[in-house]
PDB file of C-alpha atoms in Angstrom:
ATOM      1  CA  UNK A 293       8.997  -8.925  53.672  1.00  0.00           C
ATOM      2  CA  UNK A 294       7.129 -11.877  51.701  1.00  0.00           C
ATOM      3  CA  UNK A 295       9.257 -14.239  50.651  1.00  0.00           C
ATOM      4  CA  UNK A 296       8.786 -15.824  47.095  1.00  0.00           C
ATOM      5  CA  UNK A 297       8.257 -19.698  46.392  1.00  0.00           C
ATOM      6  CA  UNK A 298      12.281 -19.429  44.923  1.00  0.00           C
ATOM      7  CA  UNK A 299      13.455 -17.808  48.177  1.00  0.00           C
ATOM      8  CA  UNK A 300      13.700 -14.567  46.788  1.00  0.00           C
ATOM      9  CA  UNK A 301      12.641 -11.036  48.050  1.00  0.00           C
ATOM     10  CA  UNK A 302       9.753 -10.959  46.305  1.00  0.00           C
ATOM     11  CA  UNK A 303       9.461  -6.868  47.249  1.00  0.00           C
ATOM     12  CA  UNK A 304      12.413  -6.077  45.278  1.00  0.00           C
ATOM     13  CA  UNK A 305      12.196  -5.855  41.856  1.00  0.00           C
ATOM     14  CA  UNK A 306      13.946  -9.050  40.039  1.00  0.00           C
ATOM     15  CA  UNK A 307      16.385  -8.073  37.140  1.00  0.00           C
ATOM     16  CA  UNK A 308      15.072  -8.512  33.928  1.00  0.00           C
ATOM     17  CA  UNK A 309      15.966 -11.599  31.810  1.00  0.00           C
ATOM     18  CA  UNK A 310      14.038 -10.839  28.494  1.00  0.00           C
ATOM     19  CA  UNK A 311      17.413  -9.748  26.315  1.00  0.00           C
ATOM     20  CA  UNK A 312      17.046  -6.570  24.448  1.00  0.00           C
ATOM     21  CA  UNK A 313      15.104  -7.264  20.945  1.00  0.00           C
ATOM     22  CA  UNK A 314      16.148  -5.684  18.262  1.00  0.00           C
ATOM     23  CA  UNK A 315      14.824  -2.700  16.633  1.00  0.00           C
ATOM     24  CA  UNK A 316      15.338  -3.475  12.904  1.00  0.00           C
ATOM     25  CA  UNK A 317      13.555  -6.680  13.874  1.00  0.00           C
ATOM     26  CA  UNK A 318      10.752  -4.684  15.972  1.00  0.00           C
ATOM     27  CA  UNK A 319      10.226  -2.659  12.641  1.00  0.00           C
ATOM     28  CA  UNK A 320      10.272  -5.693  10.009  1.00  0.00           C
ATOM     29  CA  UNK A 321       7.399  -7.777  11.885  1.00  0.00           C
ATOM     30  CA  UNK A 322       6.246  -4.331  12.434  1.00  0.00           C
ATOM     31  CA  UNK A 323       5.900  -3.782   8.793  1.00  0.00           C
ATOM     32  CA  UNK A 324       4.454  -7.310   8.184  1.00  0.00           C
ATOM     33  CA  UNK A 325       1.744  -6.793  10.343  1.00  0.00           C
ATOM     34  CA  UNK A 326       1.063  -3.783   8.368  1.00  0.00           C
ATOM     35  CA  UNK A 327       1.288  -5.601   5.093  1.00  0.00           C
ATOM     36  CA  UNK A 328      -0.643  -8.399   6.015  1.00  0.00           C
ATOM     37  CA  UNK A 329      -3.786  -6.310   6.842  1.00  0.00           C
ATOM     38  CA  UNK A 330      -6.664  -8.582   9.147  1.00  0.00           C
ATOM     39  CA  UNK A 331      -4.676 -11.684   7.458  1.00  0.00           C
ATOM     40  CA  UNK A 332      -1.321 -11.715   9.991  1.00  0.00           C
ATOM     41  CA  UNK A 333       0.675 -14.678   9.920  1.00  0.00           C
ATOM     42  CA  UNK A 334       1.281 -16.457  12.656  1.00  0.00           C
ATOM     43  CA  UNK A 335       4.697 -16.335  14.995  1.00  0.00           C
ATOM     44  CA  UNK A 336       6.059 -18.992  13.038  1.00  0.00           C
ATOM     45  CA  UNK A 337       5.168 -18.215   9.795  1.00  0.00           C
ATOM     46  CA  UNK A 338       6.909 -14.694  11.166  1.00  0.00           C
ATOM     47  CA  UNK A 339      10.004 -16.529  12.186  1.00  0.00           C
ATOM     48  CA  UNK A 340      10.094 -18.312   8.646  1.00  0.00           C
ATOM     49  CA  UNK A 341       9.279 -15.656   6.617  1.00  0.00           C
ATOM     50  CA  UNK A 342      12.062 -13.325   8.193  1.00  0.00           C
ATOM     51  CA  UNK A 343      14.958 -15.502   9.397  1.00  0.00           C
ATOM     52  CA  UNK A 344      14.961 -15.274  13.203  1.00  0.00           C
ATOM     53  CA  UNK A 345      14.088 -17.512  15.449  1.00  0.00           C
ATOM     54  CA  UNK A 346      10.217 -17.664  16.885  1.00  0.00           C
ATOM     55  CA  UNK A 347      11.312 -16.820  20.497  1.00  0.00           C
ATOM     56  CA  UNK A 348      12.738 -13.220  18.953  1.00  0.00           C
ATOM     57  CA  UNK A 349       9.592 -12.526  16.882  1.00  0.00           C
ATOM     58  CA  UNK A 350       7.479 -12.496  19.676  1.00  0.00           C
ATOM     59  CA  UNK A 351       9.644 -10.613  22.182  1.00  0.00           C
ATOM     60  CA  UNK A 352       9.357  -8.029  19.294  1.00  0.00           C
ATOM     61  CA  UNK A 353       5.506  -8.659  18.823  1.00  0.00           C
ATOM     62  CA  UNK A 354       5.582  -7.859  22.761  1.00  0.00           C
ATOM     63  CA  UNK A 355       7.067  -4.716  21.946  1.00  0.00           C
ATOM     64  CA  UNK A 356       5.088  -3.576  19.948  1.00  0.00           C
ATOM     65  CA  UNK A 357       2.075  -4.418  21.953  1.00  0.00           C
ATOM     66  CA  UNK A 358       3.900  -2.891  24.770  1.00  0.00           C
ATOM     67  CA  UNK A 359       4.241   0.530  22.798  1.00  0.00           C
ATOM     68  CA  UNK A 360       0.822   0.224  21.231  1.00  0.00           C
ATOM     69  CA  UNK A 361       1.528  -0.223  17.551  1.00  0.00           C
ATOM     70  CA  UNK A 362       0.266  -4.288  18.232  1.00  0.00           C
ATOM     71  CA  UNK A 363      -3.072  -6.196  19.376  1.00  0.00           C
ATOM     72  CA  UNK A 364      -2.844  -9.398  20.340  1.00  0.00           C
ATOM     73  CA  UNK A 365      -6.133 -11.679  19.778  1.00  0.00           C
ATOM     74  CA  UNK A 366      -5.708 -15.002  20.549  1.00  0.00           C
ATOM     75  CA  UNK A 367      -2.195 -16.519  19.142  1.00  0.00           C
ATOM     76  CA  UNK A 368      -2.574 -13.853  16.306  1.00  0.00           C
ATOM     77  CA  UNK A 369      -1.330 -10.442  16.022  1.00  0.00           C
ATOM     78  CA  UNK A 370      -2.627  -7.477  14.086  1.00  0.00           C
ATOM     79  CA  UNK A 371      -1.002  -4.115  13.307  1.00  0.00           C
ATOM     80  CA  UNK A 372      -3.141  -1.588  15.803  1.00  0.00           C
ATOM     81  CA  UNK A 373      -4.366   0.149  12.231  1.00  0.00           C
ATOM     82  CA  UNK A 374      -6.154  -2.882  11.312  1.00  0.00           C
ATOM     83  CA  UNK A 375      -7.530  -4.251  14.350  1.00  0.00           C
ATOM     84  CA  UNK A 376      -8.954  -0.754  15.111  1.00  0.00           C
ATOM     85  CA  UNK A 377     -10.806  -0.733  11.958  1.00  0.00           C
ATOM     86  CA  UNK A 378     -11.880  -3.932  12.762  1.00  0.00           C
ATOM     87  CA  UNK A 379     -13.405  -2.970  16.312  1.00  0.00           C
ATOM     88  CA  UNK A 380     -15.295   0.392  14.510  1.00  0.00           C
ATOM     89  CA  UNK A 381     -16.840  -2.382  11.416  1.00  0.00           C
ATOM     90  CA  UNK A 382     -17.956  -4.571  13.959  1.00  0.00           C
ATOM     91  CA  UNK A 383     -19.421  -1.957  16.477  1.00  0.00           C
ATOM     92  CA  UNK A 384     -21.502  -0.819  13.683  1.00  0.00           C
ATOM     93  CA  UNK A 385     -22.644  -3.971  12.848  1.00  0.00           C
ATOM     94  CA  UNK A 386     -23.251  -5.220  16.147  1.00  0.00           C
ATOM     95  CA  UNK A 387     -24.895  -2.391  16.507  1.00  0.00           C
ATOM     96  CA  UNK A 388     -27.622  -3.916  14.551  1.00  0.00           C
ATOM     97  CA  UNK A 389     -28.533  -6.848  16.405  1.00  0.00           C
ATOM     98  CA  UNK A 390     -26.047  -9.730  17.722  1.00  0.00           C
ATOM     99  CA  UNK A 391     -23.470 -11.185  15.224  1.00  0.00           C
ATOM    100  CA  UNK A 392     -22.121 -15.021  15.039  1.00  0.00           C
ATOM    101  CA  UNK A 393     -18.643 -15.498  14.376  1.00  0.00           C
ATOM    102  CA  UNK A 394     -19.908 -16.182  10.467  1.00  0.00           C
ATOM    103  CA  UNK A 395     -20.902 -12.736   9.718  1.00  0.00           C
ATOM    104  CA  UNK A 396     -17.946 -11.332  11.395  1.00  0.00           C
ATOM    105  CA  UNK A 397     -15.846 -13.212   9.599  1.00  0.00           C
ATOM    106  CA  UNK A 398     -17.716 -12.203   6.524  1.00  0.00           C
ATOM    107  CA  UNK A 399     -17.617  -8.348   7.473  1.00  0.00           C
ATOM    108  CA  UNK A 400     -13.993  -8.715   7.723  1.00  0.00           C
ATOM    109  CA  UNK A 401     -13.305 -10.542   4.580  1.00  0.00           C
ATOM    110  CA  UNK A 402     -11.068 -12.862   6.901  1.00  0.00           C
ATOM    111  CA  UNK A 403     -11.379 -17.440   7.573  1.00  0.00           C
ATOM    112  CA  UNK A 404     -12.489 -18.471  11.127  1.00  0.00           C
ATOM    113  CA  UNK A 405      -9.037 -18.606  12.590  1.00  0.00           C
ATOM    114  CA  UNK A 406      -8.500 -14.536  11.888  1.00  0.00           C
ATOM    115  CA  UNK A 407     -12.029 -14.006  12.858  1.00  0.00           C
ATOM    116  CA  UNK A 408     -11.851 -16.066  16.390  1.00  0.00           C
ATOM    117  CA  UNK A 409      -9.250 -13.848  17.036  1.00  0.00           C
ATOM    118  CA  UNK A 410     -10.656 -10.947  16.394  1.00  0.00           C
ATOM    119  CA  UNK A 411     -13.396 -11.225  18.132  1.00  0.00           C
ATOM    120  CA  UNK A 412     -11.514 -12.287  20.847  1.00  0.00           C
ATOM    121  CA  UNK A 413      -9.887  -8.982  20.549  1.00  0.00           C
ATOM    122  CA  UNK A 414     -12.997  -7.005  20.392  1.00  0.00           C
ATOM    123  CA  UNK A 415     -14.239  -8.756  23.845  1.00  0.00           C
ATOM    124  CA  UNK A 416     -10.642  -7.897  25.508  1.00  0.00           C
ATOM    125  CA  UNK A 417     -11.502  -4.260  24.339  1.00  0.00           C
ATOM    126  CA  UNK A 418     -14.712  -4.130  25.742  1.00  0.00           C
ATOM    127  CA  UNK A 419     -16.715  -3.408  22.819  1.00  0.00           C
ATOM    128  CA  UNK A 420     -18.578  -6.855  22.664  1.00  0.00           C
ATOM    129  CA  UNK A 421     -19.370  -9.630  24.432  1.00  0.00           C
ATOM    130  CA  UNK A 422     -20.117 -13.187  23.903  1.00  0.00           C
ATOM    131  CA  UNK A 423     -23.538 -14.613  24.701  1.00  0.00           C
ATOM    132  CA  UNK A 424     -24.012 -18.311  23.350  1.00  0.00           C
ATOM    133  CA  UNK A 425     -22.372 -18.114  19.973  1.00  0.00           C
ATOM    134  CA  UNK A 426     -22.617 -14.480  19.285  1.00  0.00           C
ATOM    135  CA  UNK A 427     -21.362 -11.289  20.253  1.00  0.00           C
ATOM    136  CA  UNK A 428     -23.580  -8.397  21.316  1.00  0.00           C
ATOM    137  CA  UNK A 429     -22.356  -5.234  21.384  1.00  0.00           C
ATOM    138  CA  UNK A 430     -21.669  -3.520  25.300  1.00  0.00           C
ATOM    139  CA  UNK A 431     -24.012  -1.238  26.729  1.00  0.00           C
ATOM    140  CA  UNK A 432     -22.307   2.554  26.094  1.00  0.00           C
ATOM    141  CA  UNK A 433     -19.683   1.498  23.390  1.00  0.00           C
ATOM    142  CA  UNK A 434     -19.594   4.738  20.601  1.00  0.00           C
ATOM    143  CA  UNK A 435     -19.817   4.228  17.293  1.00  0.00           C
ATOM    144  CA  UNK A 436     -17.736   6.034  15.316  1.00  0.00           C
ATOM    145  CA  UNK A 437     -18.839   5.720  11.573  1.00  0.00           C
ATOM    146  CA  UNK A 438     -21.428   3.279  10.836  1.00  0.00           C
ATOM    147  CA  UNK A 439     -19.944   4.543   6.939  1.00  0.00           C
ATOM    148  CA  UNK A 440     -17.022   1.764   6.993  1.00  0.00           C
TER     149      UNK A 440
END
């Protein structure tokens, strides 16, 4: 058995310390990443705008990531809804020729901060890539509509 740097047995599983989040909570940021459409706020906007503390809003944003309802692009998250329609608009574009972070940000109606994010999303996902200060689109990614 390999011993961990804390002594432990690192073969066994440790017990879990994350405490359980709540499920009204899950479903309220839940809802306002819905609402908020490719504009999400932040953690701490989150925190703010629904009266728990940051370190529970993103135990429930990692829930919902965890059951797929939640994509995480940079320190952003976006309702899986959104972000997907996101990836399909910018796979047609890209589609096209190689994008800057400009025009995506101007295909998704979004500022640079939402964009970044994005499009660090869409390279995560394997749809693009980034060469320089574009994004090209990956060899064998499907395009599902090029009607968005």
């Amino acid at each position: 058995h390999r011993r961990d740097t804390h002594g432990g047995d690192s073969s066994q599983d440790a017990p879990r310390t994350v405490p359980a989040v709540d499920a009204q909570l899950v479903g309220a940021v839940a809802d306002a990443l819905e609402l908020a459409g490719l504009r999400p706020p932040p953690p701490a906007e989150l925190a703010r705008t629904l009266d728990h503390p940051a370190d529970a809003i993103r135990a429930a944003l990692g829930v919902l990531v965890r059951e797929g309802r939640a994509v995480a692009g940079g320190d952003l998250w976006f309702a899986r809804t959104h972000a997907e329609f996101a990836r399909q608009a910018a796979a047609a574009a890209l589609a096209g020729g190689p994008l800057g972070i400009g025009a995506l940000r101007d295909l998704w109606g979004v500022g640079r901060r939402h964009a970044l994010a994005l499009a660090a999303d869409l390279d995560r996902a394997g749809i693009s890539r980034r060469v320089g200060d574009e994004r090209v689109l990956r060899r064998g990614v499907r395009i599902v509509s090029e009607d968005l």
